[in-house]
Tab-separated table of C-alpha atoms in Angstrom:
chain	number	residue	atom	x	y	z
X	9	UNK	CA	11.391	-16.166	-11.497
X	10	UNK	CA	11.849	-18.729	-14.624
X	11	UNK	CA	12.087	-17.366	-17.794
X	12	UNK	CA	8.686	-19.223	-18.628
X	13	UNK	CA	7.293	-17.103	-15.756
X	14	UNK	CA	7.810	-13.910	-16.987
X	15	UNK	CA	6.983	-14.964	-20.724
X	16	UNK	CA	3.587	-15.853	-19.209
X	17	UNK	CA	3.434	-12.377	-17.379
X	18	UNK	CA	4.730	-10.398	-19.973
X	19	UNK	CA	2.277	-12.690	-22.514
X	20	UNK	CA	-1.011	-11.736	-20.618
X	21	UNK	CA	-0.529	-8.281	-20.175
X	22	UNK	CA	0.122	-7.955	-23.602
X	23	UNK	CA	-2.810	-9.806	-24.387
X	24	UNK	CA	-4.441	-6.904	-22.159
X	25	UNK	CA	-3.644	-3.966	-24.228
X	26	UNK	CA	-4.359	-6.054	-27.530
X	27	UNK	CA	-7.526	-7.579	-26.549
X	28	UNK	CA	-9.333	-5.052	-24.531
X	29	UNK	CA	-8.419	-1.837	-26.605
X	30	UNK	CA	-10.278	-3.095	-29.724
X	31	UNK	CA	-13.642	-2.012	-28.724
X	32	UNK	CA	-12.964	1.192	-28.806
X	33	UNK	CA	-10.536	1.480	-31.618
X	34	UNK	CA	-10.820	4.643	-33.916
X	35	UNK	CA	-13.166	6.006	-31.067
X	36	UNK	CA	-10.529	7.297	-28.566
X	37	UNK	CA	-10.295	11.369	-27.177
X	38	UNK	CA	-7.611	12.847	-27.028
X	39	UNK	CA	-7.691	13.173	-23.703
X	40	UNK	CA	-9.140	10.786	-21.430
X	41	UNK	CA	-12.340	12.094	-19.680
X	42	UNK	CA	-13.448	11.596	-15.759
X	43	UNK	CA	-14.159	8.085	-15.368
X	44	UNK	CA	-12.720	6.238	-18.293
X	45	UNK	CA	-10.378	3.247	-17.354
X	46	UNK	CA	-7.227	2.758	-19.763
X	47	UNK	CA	-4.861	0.166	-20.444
X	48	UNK	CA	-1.582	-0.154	-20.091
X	49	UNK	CA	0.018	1.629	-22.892
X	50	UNK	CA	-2.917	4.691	-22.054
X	51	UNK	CA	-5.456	3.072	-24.976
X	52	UNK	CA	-9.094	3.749	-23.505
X	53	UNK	CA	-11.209	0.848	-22.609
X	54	UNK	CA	-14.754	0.276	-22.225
X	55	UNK	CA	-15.361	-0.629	-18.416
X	56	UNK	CA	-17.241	-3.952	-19.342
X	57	UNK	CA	-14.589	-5.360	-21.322
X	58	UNK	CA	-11.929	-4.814	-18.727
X	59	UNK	CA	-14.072	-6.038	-15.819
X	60	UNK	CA	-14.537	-9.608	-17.590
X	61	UNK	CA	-10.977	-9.239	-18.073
X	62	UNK	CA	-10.313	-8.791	-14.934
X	63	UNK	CA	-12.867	-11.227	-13.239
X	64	UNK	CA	-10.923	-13.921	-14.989
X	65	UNK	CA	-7.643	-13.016	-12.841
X	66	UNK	CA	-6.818	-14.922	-9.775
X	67	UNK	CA	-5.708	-11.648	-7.907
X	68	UNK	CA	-6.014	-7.980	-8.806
X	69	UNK	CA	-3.963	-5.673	-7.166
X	70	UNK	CA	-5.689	-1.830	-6.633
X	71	UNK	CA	-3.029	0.773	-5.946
X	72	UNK	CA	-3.458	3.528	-3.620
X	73	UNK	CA	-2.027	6.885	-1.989
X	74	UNK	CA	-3.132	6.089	1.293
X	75	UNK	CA	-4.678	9.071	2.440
X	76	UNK	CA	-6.338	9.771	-0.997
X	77	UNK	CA	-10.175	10.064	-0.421
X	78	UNK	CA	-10.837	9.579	-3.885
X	79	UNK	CA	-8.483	6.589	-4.551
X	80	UNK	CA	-10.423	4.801	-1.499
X	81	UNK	CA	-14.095	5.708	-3.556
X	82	UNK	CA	-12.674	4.292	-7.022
X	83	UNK	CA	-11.462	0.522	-5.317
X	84	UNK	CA	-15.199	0.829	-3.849
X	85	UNK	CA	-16.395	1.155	-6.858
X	86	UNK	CA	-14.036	-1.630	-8.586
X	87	UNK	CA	-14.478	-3.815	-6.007
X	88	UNK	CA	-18.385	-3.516	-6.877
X	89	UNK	CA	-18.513	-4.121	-10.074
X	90	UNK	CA	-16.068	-7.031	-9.957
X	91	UNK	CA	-18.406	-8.961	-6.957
X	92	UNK	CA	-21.126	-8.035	-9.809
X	93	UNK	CA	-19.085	-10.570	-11.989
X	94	UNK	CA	-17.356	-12.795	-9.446
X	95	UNK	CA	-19.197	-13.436	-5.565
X	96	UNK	CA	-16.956	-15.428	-5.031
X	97	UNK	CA	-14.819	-12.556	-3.644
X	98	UNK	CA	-11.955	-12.071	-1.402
X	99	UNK	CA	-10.475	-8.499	-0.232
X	100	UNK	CA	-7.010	-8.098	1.463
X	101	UNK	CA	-5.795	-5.649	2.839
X	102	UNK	CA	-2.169	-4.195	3.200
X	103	UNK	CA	-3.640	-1.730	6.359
X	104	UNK	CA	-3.909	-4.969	8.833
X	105	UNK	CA	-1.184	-7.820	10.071
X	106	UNK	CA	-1.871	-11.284	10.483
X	107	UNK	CA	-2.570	-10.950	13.734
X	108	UNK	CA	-5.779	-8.988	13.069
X	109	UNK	CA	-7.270	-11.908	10.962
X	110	UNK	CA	-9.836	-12.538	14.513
X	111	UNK	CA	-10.905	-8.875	14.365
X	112	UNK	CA	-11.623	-8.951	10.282
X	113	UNK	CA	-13.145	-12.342	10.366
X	114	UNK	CA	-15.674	-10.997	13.569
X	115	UNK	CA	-16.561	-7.634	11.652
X	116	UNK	CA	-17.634	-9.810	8.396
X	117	UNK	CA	-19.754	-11.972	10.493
X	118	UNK	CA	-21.734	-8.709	12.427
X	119	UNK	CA	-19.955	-9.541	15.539
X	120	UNK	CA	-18.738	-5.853	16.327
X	121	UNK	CA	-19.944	-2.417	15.608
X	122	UNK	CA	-17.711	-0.266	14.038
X	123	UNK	CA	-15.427	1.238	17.895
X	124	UNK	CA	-15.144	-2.741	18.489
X	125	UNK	CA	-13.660	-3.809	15.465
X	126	UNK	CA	-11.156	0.003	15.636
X	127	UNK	CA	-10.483	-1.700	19.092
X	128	UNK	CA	-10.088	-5.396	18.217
X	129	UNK	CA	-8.023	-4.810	15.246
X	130	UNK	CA	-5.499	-2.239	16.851
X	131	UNK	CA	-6.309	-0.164	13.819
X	132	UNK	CA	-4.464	2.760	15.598
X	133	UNK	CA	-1.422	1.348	16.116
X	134	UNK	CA	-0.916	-1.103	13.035
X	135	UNK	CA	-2.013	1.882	10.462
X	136	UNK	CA	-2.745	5.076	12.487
X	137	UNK	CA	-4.742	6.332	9.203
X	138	UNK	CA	-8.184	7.530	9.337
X	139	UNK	CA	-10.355	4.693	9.489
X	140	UNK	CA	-13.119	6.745	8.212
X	141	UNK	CA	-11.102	6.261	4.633
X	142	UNK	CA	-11.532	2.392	4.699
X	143	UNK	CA	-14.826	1.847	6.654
X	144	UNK	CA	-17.088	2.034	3.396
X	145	UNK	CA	-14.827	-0.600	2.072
X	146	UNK	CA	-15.291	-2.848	4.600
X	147	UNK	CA	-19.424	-2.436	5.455
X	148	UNK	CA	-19.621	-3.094	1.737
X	149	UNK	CA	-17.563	-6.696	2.698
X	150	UNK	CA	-19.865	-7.232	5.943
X	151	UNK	CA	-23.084	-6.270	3.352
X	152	UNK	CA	-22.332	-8.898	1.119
X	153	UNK	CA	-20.127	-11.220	3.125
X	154	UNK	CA	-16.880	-10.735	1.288
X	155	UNK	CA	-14.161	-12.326	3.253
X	156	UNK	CA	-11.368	-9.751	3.956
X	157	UNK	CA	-8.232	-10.780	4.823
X	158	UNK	CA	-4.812	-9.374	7.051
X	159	UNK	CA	-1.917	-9.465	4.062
X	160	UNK	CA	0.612	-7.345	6.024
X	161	UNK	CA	2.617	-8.665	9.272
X	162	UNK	CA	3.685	-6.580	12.308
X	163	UNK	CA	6.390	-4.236	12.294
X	164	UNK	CA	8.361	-6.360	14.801
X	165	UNK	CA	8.611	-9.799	12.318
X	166	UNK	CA	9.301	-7.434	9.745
X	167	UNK	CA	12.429	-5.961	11.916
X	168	UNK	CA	12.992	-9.435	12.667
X	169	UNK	CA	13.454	-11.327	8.989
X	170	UNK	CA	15.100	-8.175	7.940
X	171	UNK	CA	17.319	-8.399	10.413
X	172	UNK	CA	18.286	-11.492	11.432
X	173	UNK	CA	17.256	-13.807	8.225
X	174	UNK	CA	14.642	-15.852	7.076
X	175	UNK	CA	16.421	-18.848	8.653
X	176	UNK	CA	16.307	-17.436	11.598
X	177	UNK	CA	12.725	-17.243	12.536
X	178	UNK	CA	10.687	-20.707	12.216
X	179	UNK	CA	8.340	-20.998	9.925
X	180	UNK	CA	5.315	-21.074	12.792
X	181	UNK	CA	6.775	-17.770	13.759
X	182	UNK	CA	6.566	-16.246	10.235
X	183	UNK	CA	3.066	-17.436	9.163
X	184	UNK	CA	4.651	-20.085	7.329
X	185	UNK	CA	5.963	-17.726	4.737
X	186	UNK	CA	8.287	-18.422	2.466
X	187	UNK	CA	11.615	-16.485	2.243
X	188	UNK	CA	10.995	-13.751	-0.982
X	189	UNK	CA	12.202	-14.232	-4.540
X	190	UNK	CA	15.202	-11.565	-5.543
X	191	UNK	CA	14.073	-8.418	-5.957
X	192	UNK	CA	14.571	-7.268	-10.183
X	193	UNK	CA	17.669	-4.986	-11.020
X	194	UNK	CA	14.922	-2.055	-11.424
X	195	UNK	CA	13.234	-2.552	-8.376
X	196	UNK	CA	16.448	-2.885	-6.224
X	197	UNK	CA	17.775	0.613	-7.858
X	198	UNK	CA	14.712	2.412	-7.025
X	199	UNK	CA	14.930	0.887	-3.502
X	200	UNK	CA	18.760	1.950	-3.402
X	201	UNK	CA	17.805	5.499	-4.802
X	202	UNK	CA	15.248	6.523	-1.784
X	203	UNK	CA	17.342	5.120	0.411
X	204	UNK	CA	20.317	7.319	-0.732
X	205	UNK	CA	17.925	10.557	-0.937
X	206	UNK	CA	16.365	9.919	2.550
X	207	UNK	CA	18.194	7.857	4.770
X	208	UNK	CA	21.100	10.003	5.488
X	209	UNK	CA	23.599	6.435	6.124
X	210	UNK	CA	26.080	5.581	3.570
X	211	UNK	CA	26.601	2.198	5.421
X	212	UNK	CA	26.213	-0.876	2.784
X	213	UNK	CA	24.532	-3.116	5.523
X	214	UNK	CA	22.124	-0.376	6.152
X	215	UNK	CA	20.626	-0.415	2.464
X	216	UNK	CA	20.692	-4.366	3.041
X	217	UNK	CA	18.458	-4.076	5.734
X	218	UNK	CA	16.093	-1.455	3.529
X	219	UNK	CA	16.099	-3.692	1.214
X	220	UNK	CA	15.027	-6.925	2.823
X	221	UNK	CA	13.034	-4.967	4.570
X	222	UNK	CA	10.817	-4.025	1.497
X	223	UNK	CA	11.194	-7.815	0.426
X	224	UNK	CA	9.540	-8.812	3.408
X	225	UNK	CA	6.582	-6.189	3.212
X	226	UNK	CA	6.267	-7.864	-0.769
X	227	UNK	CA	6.083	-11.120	0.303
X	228	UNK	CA	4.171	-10.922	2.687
X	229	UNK	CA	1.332	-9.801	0.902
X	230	UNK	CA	1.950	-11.607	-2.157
X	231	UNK	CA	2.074	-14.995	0.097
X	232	UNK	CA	-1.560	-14.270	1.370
X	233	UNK	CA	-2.915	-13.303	-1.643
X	234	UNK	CA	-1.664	-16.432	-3.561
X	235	UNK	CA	-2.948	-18.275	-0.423
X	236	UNK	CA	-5.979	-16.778	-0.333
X	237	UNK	CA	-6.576	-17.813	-4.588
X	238	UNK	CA	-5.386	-21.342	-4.179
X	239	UNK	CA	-9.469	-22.703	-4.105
X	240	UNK	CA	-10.105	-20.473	-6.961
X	241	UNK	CA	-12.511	-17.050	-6.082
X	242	UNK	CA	-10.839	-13.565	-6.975
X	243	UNK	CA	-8.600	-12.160	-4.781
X	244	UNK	CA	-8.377	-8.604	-4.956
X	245	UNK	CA	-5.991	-6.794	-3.004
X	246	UNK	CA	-5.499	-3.059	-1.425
X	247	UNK	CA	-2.479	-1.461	-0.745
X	248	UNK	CA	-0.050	1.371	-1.786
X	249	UNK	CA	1.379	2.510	-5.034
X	250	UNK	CA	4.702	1.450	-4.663
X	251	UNK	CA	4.020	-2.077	-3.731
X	252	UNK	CA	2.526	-2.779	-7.505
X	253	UNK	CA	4.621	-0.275	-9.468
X	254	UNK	CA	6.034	-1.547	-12.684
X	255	UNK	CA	5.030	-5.182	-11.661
X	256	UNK	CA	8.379	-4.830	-9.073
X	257	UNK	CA	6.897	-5.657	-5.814
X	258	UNK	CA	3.915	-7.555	-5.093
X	259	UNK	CA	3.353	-8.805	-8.485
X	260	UNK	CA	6.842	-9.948	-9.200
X	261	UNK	CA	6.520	-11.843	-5.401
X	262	UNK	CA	3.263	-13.180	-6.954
X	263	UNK	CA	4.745	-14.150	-10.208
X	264	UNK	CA	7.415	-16.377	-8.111
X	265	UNK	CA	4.779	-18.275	-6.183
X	266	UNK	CA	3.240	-19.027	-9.241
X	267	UNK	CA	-0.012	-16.374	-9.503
X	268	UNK	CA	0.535	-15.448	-13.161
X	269	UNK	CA	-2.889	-14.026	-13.870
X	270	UNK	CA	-2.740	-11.283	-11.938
X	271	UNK	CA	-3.680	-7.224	-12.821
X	272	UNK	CA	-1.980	-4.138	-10.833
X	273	UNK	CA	-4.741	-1.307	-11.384
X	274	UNK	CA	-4.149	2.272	-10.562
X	275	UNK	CA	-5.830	5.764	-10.329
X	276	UNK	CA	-4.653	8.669	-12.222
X	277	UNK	CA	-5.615	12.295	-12.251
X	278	UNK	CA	-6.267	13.569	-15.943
X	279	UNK	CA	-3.578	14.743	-17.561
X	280	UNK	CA	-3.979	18.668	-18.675
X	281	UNK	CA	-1.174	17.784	-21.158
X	282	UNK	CA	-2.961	14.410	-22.138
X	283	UNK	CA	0.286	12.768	-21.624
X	284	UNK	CA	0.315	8.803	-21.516
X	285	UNK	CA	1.260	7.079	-18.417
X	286	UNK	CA	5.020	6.147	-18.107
X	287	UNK	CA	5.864	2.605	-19.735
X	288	UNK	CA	4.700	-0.503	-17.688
X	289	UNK	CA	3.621	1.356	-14.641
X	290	UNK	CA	0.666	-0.890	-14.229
X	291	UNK	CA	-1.775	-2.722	-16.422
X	292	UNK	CA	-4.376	-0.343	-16.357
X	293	UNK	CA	-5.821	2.643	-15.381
X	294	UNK	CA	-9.084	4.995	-13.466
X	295	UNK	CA	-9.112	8.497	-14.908
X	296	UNK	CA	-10.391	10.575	-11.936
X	297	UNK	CA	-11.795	13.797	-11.863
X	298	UNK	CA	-10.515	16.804	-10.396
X	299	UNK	CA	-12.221	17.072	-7.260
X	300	UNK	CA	-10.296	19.393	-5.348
X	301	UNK	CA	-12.302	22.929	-5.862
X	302	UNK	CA	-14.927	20.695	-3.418
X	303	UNK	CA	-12.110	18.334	-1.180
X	304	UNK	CA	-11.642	19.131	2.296
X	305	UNK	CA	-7.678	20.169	2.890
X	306	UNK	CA	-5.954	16.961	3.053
X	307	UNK	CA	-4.480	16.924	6.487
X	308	UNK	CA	-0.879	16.970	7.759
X	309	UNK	CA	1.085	13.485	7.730
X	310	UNK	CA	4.766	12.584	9.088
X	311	UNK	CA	4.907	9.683	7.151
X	312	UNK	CA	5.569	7.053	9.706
X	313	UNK	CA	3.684	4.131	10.996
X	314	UNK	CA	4.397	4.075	14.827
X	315	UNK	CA	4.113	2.288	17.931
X	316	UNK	CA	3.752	2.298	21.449
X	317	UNK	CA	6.667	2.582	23.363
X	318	UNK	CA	7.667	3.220	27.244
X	319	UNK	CA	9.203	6.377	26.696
X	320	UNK	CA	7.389	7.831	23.969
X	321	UNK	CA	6.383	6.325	20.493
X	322	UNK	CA	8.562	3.889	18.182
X	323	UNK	CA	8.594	4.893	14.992
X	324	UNK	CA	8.611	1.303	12.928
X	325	UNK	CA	8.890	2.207	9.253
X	326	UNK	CA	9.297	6.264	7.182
X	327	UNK	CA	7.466	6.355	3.801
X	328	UNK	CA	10.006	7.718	0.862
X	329	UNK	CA	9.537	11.206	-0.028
X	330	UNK	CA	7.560	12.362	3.463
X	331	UNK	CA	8.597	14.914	5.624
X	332	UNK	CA	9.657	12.394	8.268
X	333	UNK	CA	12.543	10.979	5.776
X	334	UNK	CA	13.432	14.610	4.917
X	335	UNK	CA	13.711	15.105	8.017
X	336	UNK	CA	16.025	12.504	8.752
X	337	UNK	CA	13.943	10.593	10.750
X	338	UNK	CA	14.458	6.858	10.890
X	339	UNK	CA	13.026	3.152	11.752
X	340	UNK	CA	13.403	2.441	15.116
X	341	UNK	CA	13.584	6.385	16.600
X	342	UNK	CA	11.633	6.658	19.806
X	343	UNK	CA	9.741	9.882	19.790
X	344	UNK	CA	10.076	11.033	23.335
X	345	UNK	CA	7.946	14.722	22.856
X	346	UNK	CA	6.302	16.784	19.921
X	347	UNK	CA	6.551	20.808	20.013
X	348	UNK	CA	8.030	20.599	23.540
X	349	UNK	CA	4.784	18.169	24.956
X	350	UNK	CA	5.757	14.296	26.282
X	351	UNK	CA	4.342	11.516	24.722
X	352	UNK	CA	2.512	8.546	25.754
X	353	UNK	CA	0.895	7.020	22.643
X	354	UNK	CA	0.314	6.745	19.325
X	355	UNK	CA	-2.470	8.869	18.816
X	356	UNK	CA	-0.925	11.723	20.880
X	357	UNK	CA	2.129	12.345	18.016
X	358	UNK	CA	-0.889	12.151	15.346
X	359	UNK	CA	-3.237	14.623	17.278
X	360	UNK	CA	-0.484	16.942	16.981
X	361	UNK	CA	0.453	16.508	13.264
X	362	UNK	CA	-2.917	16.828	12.708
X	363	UNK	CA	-3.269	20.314	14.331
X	364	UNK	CA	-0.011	21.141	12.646
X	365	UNK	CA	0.024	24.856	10.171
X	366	UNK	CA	0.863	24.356	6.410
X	367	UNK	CA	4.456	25.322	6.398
X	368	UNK	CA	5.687	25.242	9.551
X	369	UNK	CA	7.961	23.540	11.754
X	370	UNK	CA	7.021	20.583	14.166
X	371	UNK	CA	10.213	20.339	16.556
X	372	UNK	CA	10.413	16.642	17.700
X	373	UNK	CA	12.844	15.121	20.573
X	374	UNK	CA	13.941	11.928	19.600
X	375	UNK	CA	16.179	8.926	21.174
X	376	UNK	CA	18.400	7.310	18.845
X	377	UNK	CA	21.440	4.797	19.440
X	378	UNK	CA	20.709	6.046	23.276
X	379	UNK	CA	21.206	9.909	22.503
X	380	UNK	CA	18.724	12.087	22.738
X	381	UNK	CA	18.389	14.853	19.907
X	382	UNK	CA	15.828	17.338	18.649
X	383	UNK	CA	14.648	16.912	15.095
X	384	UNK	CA	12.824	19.301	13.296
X	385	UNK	CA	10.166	18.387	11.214
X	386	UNK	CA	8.752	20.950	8.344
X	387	UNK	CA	5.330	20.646	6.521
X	388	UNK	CA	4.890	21.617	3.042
X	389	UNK	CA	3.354	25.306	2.909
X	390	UNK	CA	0.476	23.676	0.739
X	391	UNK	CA	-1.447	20.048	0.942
X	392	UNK	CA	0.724	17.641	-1.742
């Protein structure tokens, strides 16, 4: 990215924290109460101000822990209140690949009921999450007619750029995607540090491939959400934590293809200690409230997006910091059986994570490199 670039990113987020905060100057609590949204540097902001802030963005990134109930209910309610502002609306979605674009475009139009679209959109295979997290996000796009859009491609192109190199794969074959701007010195050492903790591989190559991996998943998304702004409505875009994180990922992939006026958003659970956010995490912030006295038990997760395969399942990517990458588990392992049972798809391994006891073991056979091993996976005693 040119140095003018990140002037002009650095410049607007700036102009975030100076502009918005005034409202409310001399006014702030010490701690941030349920429901108040905060700028970067942790200054509250009143929730009008940063919404026509925001509405004048050409894409506004949401962060989320996917499994997070509550972080699903606040980029509802975002989402909402920015269509309020802008109709002219646009949602992507990290959860779907390209190739589910059909599916998306079919549900928006009231051409399938809510098993079709699961069906049409292979939502088990290319997420595996409960569905029942995303589906108010998406009647609220088929109420209103909000376009939604596939950001993500399939585990297999992924393997494949990664792999074998953008040059590699012809542009018709990659979406027409261009090849992803160097990754920042920050963003490559936190990539280089979970793959050191998790990976178990000291092999340089290997933490290439990681790498490029990540690169691809980043551009990706940053290439349809820039596509999706080029005729000018607000693109606002859902996917995980990590991918917006200190502007590193998506928004530095953005930044490159020339999306400058952009926002990363996040949730964040009040702080007992009233402790600020950490320096440039994001641009600005949803102070939840603690909800878990009423929460159902969040339920048991690997950490692995998977796929069918003809002996078992293929596991195509581990999440940092999940029991599967403690357990050593890796991109590419075929599951062949879980606690001792064979399986034959995708949903089978997640049935049976699902009905898995808070600190126990899950022993897993696995083939890898053609030799067949048992891992075993253990779950945290409590929900994380």
């Amino acid at each position: 990215m040119s140095r003018r670039a990140r002037f002009a990113v650095l410049g607007s987020r700036l102009a975030l924290v100076a502009g918005l905060a005034l409202p409310l100057a001399g006014l702030a609590a010490p701690c941030p109460a349920p429901g108040q949204w905060l700028v970067a540097d942790g200054t509250p902001v009143a929730t009008d101000a940063l919404m026509r802030d925001l509405a004048r963005q050409s894409v506004v990134l949401l962060g989320e822990e996917h499994d997070r109930p509550a972080h699903h209910r606040w980029q509802l309610h975002t989402v909402a209140g920015l269509h309020a502002l802008r109709p002219d609306l646009v949602i992507g979605l990290e959860m779907l690949p390209r190739e589910a674009q059909p599916a998306l475009d079919a549900w928006v139009n009231g051409e399938l009921d809510e098993a079709a679209f699961l069906e049409a959109s292979d939502w088990a295979t290319a997420w595996g999450l409960d569905p029942a997290l995303y589906l108010p996000i998406l009647h609220f796009a088929r109420m209103h007619g909000v376009p939604l859009k596939a950001l993500n491609v399939a585990p297999a192109l992924r393997r494949r750029l990664a792999g074998d190199g953008w040059a590699s794969v012809p542009a018709g074959e990659r979406f027409a995607i261009p090849p992803p701007a160097a990754p920042l010195p920050a963003y490559r050492r936190s990539l280089a540090e979970a793959f050191e903790r998790h990976a178990g591989d000291d092999d340089p190559a290997a933490l290439e491939r990681f790498v490029a991996a990540q690169l691809v998943w980043d551009r990706a998304m940053a290439s349809a959400l820039a596509a999706a702004a080029e005729d000018g409505p607000l693109v606002v875009g859902l996917m995980g934590l990590r991918h917006l994180a200190h502007g590193h990922g998506v928004p530095h992939q953005l930044a490159d293809l020339g999306v400058t006026d952009q926002r990363s958003l996040m949730p964040r659970p009040r702080q007992a200690d009233c402790q600020a956010p950490p320096e440039g995490l994001a641009d600005g912030y949803f102070t939840l409230g603690d909800e878990a006295p009423f929460a159902a038990p969040v339920p048991p997760r690997l950490g692995v997006m998977i796929g069918p395969h003809p002996a078992g399942v293929v596991i195509q990517s581990v999440e940092p910091d999940s029991v599967a990458a403690a357990a050593g588990l890796r991109e590419g392992d075929v599951i062949l059986a879980a606690a001792g049972r064979p399986l034959d798809a995708p949903a089978e391994l997640s049935a049976r994570v699902r009905e898995q006891p808070p600190g126990t073991l899950l022993p897993l056979e696995i083939r890898r490199d053609g030799d067949v091993r048992e891992v075993l996976a253990r779950f945290p005693a409590t929900a994380p």
